[in-house]
Coordinates of C-alpha atoms and ligand atoms in Angstrom, one line a residue:
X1337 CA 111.5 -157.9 -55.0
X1338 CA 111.1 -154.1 -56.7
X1339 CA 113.6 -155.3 -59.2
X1340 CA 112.1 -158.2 -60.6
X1341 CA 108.4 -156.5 -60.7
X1342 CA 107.0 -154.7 -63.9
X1343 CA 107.3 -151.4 -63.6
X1344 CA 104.1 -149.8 -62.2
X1345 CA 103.3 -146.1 -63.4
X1346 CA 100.9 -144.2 -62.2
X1347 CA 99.5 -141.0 -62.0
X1348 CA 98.5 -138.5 -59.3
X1349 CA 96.5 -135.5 -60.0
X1350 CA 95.2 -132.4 -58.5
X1351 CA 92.8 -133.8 -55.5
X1352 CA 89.7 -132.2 -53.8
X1353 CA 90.6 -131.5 -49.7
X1354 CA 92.2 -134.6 -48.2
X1355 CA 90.0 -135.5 -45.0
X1356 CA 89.9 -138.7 -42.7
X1357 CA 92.1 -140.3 -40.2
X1358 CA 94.3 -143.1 -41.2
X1359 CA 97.5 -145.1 -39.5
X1360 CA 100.7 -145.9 -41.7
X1361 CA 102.6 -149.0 -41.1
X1362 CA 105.1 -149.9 -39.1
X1363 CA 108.4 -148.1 -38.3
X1364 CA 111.3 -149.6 -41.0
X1365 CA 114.3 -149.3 -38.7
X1366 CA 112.6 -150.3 -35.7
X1367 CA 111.0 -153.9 -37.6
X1368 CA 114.4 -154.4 -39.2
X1369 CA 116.3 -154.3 -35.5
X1370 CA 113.1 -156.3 -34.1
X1371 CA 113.9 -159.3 -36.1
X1372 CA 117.2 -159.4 -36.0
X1373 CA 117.6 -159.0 -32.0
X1374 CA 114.8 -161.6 -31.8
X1375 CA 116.5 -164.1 -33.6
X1376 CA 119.8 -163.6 -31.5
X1377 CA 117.4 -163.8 -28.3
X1378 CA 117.1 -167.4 -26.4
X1379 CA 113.2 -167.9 -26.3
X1380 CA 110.2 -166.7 -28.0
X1381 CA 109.6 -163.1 -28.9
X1382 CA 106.6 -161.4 -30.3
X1383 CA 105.8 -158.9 -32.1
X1384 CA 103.2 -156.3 -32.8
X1385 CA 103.0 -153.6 -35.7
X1386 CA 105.8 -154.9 -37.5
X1387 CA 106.2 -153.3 -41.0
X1388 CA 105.3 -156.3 -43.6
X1389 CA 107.4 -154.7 -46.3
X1390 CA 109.9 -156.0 -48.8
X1391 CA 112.4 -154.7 -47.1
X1392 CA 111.4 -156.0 -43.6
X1393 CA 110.8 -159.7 -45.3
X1394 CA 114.5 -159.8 -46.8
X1395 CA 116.1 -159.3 -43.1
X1396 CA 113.3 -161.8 -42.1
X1397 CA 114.4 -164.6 -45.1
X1398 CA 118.2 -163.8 -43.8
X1399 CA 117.3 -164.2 -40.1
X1400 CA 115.6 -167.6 -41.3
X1401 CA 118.8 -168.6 -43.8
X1402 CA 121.1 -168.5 -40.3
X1403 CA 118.7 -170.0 -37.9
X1404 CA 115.9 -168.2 -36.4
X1405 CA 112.1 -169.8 -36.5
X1406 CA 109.9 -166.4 -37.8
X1407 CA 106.0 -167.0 -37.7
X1408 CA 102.7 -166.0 -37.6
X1409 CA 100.2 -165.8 -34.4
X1410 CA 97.1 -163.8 -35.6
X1411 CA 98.9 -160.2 -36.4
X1412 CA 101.5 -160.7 -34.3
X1413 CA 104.9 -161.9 -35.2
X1414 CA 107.2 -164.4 -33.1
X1415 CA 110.3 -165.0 -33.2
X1416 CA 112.1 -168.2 -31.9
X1417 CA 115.9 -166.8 -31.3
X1418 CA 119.2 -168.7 -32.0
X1419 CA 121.1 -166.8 -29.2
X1420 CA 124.1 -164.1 -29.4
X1421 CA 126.8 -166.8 -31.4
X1422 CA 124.1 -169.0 -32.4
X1423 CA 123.8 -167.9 -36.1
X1424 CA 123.9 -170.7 -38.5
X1425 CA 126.1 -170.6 -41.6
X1426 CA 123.4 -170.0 -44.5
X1427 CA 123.7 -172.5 -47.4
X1428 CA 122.7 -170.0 -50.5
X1429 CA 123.5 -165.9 -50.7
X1430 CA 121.3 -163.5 -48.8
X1431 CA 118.8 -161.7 -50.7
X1432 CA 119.0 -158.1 -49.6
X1433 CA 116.3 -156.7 -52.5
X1434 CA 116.4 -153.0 -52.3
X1435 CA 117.7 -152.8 -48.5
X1436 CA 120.6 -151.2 -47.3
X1437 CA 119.3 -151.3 -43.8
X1438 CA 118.9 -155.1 -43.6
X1439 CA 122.7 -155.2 -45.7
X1440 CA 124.8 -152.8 -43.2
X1441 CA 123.2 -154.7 -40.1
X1442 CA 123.4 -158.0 -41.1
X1443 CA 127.0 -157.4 -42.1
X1444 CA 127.6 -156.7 -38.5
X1445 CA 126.0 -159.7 -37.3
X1446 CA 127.6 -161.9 -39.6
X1447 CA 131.1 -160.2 -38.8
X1448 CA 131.2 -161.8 -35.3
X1449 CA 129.9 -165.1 -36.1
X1450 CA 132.0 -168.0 -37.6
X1451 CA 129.8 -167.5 -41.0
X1452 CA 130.6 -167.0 -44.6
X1453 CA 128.1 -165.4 -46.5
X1454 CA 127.7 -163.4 -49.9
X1455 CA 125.0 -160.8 -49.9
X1456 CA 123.2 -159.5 -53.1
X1457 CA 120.9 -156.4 -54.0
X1458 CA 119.0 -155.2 -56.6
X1459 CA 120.3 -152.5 -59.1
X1460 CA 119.9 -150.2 -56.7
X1461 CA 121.8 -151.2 -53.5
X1462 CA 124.4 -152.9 -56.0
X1463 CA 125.3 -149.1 -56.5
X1464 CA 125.4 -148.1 -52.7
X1465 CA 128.5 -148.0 -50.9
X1466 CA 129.7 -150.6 -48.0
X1467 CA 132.9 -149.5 -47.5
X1468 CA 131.3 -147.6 -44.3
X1469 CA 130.7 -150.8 -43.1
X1470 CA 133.8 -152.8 -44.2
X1471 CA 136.4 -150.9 -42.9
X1472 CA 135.0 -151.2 -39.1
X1473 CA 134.3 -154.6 -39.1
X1474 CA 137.3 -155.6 -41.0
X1475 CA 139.3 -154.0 -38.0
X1476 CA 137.4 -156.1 -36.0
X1477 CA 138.8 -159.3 -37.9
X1478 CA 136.0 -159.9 -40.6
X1479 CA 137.6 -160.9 -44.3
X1480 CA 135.4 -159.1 -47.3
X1481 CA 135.2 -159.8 -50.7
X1482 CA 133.6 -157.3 -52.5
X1483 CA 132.4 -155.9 -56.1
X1484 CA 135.0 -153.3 -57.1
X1485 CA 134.2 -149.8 -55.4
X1486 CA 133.0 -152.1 -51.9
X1487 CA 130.0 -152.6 -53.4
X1488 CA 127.6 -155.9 -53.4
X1489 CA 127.7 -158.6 -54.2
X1490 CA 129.9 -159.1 -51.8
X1491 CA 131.7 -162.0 -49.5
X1492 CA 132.3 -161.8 -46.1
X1493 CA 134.0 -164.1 -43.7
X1494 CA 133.2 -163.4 -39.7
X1495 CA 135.5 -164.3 -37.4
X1496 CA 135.7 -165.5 -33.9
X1497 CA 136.7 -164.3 -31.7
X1498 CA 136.6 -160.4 -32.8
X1499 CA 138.6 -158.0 -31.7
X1500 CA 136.6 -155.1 -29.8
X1501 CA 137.0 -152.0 -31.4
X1502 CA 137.2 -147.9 -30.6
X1503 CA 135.7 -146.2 -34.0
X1504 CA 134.5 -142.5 -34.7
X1505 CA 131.8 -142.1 -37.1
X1506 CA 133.5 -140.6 -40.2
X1507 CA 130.1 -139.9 -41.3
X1508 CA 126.6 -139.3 -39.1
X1509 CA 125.0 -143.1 -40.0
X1510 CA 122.8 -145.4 -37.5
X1511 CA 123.3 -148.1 -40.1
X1512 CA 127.3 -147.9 -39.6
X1513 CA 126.4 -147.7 -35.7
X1514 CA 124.5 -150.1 -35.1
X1515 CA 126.5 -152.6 -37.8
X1516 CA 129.3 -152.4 -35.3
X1517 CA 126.9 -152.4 -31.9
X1518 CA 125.6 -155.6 -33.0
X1519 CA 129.0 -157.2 -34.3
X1520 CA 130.0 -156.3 -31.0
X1521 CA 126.9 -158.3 -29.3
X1522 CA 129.4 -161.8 -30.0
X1523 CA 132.7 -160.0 -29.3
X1524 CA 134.6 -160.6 -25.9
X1525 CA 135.0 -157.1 -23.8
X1526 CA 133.7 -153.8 -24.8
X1527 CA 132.9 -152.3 -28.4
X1528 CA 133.1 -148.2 -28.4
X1529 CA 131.5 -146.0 -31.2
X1530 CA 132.1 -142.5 -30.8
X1531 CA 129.2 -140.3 -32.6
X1532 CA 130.1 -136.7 -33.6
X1533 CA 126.2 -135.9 -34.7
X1534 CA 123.5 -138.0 -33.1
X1535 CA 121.6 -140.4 -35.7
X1536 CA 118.0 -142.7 -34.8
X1537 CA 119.2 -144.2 -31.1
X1538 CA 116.8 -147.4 -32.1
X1539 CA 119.9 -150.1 -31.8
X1540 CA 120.5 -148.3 -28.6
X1541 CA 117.2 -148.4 -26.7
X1542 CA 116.2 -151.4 -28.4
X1543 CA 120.0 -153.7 -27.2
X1544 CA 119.1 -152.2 -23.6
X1545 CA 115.5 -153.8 -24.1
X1546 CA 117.0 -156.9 -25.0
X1547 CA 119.1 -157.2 -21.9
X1548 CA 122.2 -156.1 -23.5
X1549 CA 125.0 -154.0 -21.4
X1550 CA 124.8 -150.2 -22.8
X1551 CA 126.5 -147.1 -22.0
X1552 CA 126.1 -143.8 -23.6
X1553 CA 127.8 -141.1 -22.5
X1554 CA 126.7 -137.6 -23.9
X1555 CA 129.6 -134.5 -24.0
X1556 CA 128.7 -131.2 -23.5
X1557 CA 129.7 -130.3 -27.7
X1558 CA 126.9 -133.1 -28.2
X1559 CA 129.0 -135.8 -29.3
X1560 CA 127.8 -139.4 -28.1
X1561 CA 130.1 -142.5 -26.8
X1562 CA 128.1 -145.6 -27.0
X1563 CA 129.3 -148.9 -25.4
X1564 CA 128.3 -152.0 -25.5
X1565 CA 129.6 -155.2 -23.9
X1566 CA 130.2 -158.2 -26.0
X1567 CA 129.5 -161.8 -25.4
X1568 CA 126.0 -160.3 -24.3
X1569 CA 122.7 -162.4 -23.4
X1570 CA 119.5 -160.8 -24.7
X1571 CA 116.4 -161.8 -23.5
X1572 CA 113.0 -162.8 -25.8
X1573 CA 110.3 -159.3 -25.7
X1574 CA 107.3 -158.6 -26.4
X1575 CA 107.7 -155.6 -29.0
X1576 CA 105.0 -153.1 -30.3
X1577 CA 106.3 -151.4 -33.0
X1578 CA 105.0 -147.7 -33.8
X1579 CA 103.8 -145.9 -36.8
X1580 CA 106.6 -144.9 -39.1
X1581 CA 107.3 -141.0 -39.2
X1582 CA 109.2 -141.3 -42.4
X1583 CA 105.9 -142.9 -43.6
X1584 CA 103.9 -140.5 -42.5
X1585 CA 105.5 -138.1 -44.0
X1586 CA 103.7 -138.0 -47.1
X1587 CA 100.1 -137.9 -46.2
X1588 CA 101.2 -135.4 -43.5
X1589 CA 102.7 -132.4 -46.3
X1590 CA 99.9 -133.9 -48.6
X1591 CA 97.6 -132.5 -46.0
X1592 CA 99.8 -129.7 -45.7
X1593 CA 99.2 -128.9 -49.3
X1594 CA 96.3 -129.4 -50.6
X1595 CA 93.7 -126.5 -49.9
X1596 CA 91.1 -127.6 -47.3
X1597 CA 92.6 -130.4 -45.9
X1598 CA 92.3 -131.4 -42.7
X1599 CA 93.6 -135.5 -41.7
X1600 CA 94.9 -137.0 -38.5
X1601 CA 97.9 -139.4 -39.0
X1602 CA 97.5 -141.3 -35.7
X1603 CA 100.1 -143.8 -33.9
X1604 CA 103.2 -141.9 -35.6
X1605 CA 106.5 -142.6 -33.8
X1606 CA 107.8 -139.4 -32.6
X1607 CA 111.5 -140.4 -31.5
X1608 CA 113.3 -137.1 -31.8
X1609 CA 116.1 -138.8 -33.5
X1610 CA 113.7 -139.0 -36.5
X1611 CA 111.1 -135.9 -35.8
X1612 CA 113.2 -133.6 -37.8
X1613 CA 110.5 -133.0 -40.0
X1614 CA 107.7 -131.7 -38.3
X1615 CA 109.8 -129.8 -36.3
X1616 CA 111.3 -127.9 -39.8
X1617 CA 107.7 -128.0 -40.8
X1618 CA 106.4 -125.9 -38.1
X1619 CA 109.1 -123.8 -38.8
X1620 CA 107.6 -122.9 -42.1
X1621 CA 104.3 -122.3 -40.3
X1622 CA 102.7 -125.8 -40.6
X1623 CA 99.0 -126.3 -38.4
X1624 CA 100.5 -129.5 -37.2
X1625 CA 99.0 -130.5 -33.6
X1626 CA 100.0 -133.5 -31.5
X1627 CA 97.4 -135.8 -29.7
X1628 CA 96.9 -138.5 -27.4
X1629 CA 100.7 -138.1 -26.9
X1630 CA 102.0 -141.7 -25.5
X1631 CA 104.7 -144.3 -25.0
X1632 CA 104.4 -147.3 -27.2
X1633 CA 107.3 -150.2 -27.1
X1634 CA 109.7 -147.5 -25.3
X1635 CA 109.0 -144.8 -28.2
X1636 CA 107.2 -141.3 -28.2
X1637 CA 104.4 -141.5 -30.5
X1638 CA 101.1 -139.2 -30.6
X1639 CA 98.4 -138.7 -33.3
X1640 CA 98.7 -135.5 -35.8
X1641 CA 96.0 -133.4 -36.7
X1642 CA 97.5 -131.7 -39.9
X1643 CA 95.3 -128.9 -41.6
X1644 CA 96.3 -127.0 -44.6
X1645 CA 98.7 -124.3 -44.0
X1646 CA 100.2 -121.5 -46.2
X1647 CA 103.9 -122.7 -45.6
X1648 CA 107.0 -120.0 -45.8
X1649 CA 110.7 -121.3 -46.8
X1650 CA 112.9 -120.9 -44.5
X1651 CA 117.3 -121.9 -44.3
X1652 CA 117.0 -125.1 -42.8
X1653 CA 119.6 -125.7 -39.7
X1654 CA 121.9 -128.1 -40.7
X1655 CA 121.4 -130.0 -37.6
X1656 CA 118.6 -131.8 -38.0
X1657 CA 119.3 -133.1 -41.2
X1658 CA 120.4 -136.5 -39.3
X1659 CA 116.5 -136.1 -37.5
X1660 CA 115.5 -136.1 -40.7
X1661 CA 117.6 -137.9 -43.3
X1662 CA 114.7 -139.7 -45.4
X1663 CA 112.6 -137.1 -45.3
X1664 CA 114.2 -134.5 -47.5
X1665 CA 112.6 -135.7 -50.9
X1666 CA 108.9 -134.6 -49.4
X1667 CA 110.3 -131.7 -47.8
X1668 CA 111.7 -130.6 -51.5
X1669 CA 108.1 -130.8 -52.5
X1670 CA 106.7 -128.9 -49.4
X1671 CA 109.3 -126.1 -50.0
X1672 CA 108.2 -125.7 -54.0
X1673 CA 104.7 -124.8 -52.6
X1674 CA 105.7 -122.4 -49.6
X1675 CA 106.3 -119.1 -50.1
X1676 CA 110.0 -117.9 -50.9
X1677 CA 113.4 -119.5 -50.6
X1678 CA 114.1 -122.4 -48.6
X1679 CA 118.0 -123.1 -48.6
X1680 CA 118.5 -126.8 -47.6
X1681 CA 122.5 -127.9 -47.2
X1682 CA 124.4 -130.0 -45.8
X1683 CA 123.0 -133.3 -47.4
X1684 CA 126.0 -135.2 -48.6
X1685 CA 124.6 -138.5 -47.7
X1686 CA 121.1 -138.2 -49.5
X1687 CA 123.7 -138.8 -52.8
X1688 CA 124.1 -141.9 -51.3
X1689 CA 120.4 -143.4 -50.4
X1690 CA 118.4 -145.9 -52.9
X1691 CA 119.0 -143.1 -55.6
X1692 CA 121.0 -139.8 -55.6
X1693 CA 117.8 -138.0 -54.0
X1694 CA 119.6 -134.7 -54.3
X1695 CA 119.8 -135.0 -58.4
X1696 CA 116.3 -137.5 -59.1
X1697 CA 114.7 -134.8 -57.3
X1698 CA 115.9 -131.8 -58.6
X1699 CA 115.3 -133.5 -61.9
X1700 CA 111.6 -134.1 -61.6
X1701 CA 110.5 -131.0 -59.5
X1702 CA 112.1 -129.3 -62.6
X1703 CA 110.0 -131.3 -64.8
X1704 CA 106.9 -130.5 -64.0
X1705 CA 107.6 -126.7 -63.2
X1706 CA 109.2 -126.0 -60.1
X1707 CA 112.5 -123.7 -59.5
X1708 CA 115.2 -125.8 -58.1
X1709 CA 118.9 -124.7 -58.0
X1710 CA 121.0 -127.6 -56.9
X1711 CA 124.1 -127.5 -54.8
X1712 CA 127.2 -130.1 -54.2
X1713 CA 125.4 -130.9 -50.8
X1714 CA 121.9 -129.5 -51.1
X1715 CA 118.6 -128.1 -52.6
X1716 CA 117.6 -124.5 -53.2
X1717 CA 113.6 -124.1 -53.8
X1718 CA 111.8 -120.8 -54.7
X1719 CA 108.6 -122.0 -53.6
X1720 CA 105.2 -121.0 -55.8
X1721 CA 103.6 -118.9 -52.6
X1722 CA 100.8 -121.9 -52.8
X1723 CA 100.2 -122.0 -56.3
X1724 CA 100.0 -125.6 -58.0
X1725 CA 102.8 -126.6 -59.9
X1726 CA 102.5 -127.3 -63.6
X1727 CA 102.6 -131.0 -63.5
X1728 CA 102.0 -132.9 -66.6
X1729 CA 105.7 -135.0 -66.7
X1730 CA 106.5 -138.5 -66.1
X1731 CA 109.5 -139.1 -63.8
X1732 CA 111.4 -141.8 -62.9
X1733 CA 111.5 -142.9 -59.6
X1734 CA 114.6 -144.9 -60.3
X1735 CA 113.6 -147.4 -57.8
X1736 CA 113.6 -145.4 -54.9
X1737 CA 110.5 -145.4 -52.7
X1738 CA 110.9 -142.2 -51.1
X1739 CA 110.8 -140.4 -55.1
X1740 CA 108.3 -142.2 -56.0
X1741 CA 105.9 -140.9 -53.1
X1742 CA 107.2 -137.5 -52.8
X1743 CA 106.3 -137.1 -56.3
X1744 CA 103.0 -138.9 -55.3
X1745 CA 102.6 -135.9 -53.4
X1746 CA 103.7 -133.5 -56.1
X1747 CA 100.7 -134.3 -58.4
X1748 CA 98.0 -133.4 -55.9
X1749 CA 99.0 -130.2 -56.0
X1750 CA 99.6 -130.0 -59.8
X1751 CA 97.7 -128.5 -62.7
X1752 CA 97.8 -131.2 -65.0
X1753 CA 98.9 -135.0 -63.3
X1754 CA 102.5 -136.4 -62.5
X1755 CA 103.0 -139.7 -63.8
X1756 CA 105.5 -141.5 -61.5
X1757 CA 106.8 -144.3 -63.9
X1758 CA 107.0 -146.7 -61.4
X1759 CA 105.5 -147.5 -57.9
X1760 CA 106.3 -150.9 -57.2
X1761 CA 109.0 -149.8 -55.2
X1762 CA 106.5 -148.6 -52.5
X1763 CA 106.5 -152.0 -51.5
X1764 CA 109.4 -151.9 -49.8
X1765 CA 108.2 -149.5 -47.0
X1766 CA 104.6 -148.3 -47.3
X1767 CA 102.5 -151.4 -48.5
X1768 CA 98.9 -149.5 -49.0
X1769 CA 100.4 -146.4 -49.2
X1770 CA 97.6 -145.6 -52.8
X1771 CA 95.1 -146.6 -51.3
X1772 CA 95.7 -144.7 -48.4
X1773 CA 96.0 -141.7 -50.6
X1774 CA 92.8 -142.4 -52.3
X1775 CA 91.3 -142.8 -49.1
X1776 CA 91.7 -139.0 -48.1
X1777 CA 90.7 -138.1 -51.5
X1778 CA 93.3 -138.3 -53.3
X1779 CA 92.9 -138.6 -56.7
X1780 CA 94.8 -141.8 -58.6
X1781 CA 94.7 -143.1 -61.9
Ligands
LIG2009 C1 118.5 -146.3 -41.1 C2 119.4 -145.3 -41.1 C3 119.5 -144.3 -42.2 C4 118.2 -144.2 -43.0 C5 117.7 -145.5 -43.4 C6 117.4 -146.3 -42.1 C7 118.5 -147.3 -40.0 O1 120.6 -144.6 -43.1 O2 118.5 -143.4 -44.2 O3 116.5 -145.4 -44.1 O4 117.5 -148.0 -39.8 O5 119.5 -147.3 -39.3 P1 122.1 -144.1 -42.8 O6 122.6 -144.8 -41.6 O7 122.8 -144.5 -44.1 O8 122.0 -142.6 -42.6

């Protein structure tokens, strides 16, 4: 895990025009739900495109530690499933890494099964909170013992039968969603979530998939009542997971950036509960085009020609910021080289991600020369009107992926390199994502 690894530095520097056509792995959230709704399947389930990062193998080690039979066939995956109730009691602690995904989730599932488990992270999900997910799931009967402030390591005992439960989101989060959509899989009668502001739908279309009773109900102010009925049956599938968007992010604003550029990004998922970005982009006058636009595994997905665009700042609508949650670090970036102000707000929860991506970022774009002013729940960025950025700093990506290749991105369009001082975290999301980057031309050392 990212924790255990030497630290990896690196440096990106100032590239010649990014050209070619490349794929990024699979979707994160999507492989994450894939495994775990396999393995609570009765039967065989395969598949395709799965995302082989750390992240993906702890939920897959977990899965294993309470049951499930996870293989190889060629480049497929299968899954031999326990069935909803079947999960095994796991005889050492689960091994979350760097994941809060595979964490919130399995903390659902392990809620409505008769299973005591302790769960452990590296330094960086020890610091994340889980009292979002404890205090649903306790209602619904689980015991927890956590590290003071709900944080892991932590204990939890599930309980059967649990007691459906009613909850608002006090906070827009798929991972406190779908924790208590798939404790509610193994609880008798019907679990309700009510959503305010709509996060990814993937538990939702992905339980339906699986044979799992459903129901959302939309109001006309937007907010989303989800139910599912417990003591549910799911069914083995064939899955095909897409391209991740929050992946392709970066070589999309690298392309973006970088004079002369012109790359296609093909087989990107284009759920618009995650497409935030590219919508904002286009805002800011991005020559982003879809192709070959297509359904794959019950998901919008198209290719994206992206050609270098002059980019404007704009005030981002608060709105999409769920659309877009993990893609703000790379947007910072994109807004330092457009022209003007762009006024981004209303990102409480990025303080809460793998790092505080609100002050890690504002830190480093300082450092190598842009002008940043940062706000309680947002970014300000006077962009450069195009102009490189100075470059020439190390920063940290204090184990955060998403910093670490969002600055990535930074040092192509820098005078003198950025040195990121550690890119093993990559791993966790975008295996291959350097020499992807050196593929279009970008230039590594
Ligand atoms: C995810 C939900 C989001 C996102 C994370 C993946 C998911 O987290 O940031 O990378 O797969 O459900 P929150 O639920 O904390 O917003």
């Amino acid at each position: 895990m990212s924790q255990a690894a030497p630290p990896a530095p690196l440096a990106f520097a100032a590239a010649r025009p990014l050209s070619g056509a490349v794929t990024v792995p699979g979707d994160k959230s999507i492989s994450h739900r894939s495994l775990m709704l396999s393995a609570l399947a009765v039967g065989t389930s395969r598949i395709e495109g799965l995302l082989e990062g750390e992240d993906v193998h702890a939920t897959a080690a977990a899965m294993r530690a309470m049951g499930a039979t996870i293989g190889r066939d060629g480049d497929a995956w299968t899954v031999d499933g326990v069935g909803v109730g079947g999960l095994l009691q796991p005889d050492r602690a689960l091994e979350m890494g760097n994941s809060g995904t595979s964490t919130r989730l399995l903390l659902g599932l392990v809620a409505s099964h008769a299973i005591t488990a302790t769960f452990t992270g590296d330094a960086s999900l020890s610091k994340r909170p889980m009292n979002r997910v404890i205090e649903p799931l306790s209602a619904m009967g689980a015991e927890f013992t956590p590290s003071p402030g709900g944080r892991l390591p932590l204990m939890v005992r599930g309980i059967v039968p649990a007691v459906p439960i009613e909850y608002r989101l006090p906070v827009a989060s798929a991972q406190v969603k779908s924790a208590i959509l798939l404790a509610g899989l193994n609880t008798p009668g019907i679990t309700r979530v009510i959503e305010p502001v709509p996060t990814r739908d993937h538990s939702e279309r992905m339980l339906r998939g699986f044979g799992a009773t459903l129901d959302v109900e939309e109001l006309p102010d937007g907010t989303r009542i989800i139910e599912i009925t417990g003591e549910a049956e799911l069914k083995p599938q064939h899955i095909v997971v897409p391209g991740d968007p929050s992946s392709a992010a970066f070589p999309v604003v690298a392309a973006l950036l970088v004079p002369g550029s012109d790359v296609v990004v093909g087989n990107v998922g284009l759920n618009p509960t995650r497409a935030g970005l590219y919508t904002v982009l286009r805002m800011m006058g991005a020559d982003i085009t879809l192709e070959d636009e297509r359904v794959v595994g019950g998901e919008p997905v198209a290719d994206l020609r992206v050609r270098h665009s002059g980019l404007t700042g704009i005030e981002v609508p608060s709105e999409v910021v769920p659309s877009m949650v993990d893609e703000f670090p790379v947007l910072f970036v994109a807004a330092a080289l457009a022209s003007g102000r762009t006024v981004m707000r209303g990102l409480d929860e990025l303080r809460v991600k793998e790092s505080d991506r609100i002050a890690v970022m504002a830190e480093g774009l300082r450092a190598i020369g842009a002008r940043v002013e940062e706000l309680e729940d947002g970014l300000i960025v006077d962009g450069t009107g195009g102009a490189p950025l100075a470059g020439g700093a190390t920063v940290a990506a204090h184990l955060d992926h998403r910093i670490a290749m969002s600055f990535a991105v930074a040092g192509l369009v820098s005078r003198a390199a950025v040195t990121i001082d550690d890119m093993a975290p990559v791993a966790t999301s975008f295996p291959g994502f350097v020499e992807l980057m050196t593929g279009l031309g970008a230039e590594v050392r």
